[in-house]
């Protein structure tokens, strides 16, 4: 027997021991990097919605009313004062509180009683994924006549 024939079985034994110590090549692949969406994630196709509330709980307002617009998801900066239609008063002080909330102050007409309303039409704003709202919203508030507001 030559040295070459003696070393072959020894080399095979050492190689088998090394592979066994490393797991034998049966290791699982590493997890995906943090921050990547799971492969089965579906894109957002749900349109955003808006609800409108006022700061006056009484049946009739006697002065300016703050209307609050609350969105069910972030609409970024796609909603602004030009998206609001006001009747029966004058809008001022539009404020974006966040991507899901904004306010506007409506002052009723002086010396006249009636109803003021704020409306947002369908297709006025979009969510972060680019989906446009498919439904509008309206809120009305009665107000008393006042000589100076």
PDB file of C-alpha atoms in Angstrom, residues 60-62 109-114 143-149:
ATOM      1  CA  UNK A  60     -77.991  75.983  16.920  1.00  0.00           C
ATOM      2  CA  UNK A  61     -74.685  77.830  16.776  1.00  0.00           C
ATOM      3  CA  UNK A  62     -74.457  81.457  17.876  1.00  0.00           C
ATOM      4  CA  UNK A 109     -73.493  85.509   7.973  1.00  0.00           C
ATOM      5  CA  UNK A 110     -74.100  88.426  10.379  1.00  0.00           C
ATOM      6  CA  UNK A 111     -77.707  89.346  11.093  1.00  0.00           C
ATOM      7  CA  UNK A 112     -79.107  86.297   9.309  1.00  0.00           C
ATOM      8  CA  UNK A 113     -80.284  82.999  10.789  1.00  0.00           C
ATOM      9  CA  UNK A 114     -80.107  79.814   8.803  1.00  0.00           C
ATOM     10  CA  UNK A 143     -77.261  79.090  13.482  1.00  0.00           C
ATOM     11  CA  UNK A 144     -79.134  81.978  15.108  1.00  0.00           C
ATOM     12  CA  UNK A 145     -79.179  85.470  13.696  1.00  0.00           C
ATOM     13  CA  UNK A 146     -76.646  87.765  15.331  1.00  0.00           C
ATOM     14  CA  UNK A 147     -76.075  91.462  14.919  1.00  0.00           C
ATOM     15  CA  UNK A 148     -72.286  91.244  15.122  1.00  0.00           C
ATOM     16  CA  UNK A 149     -70.187  88.172  14.851  1.00  0.00           C
TER      17      UNK A 149
END
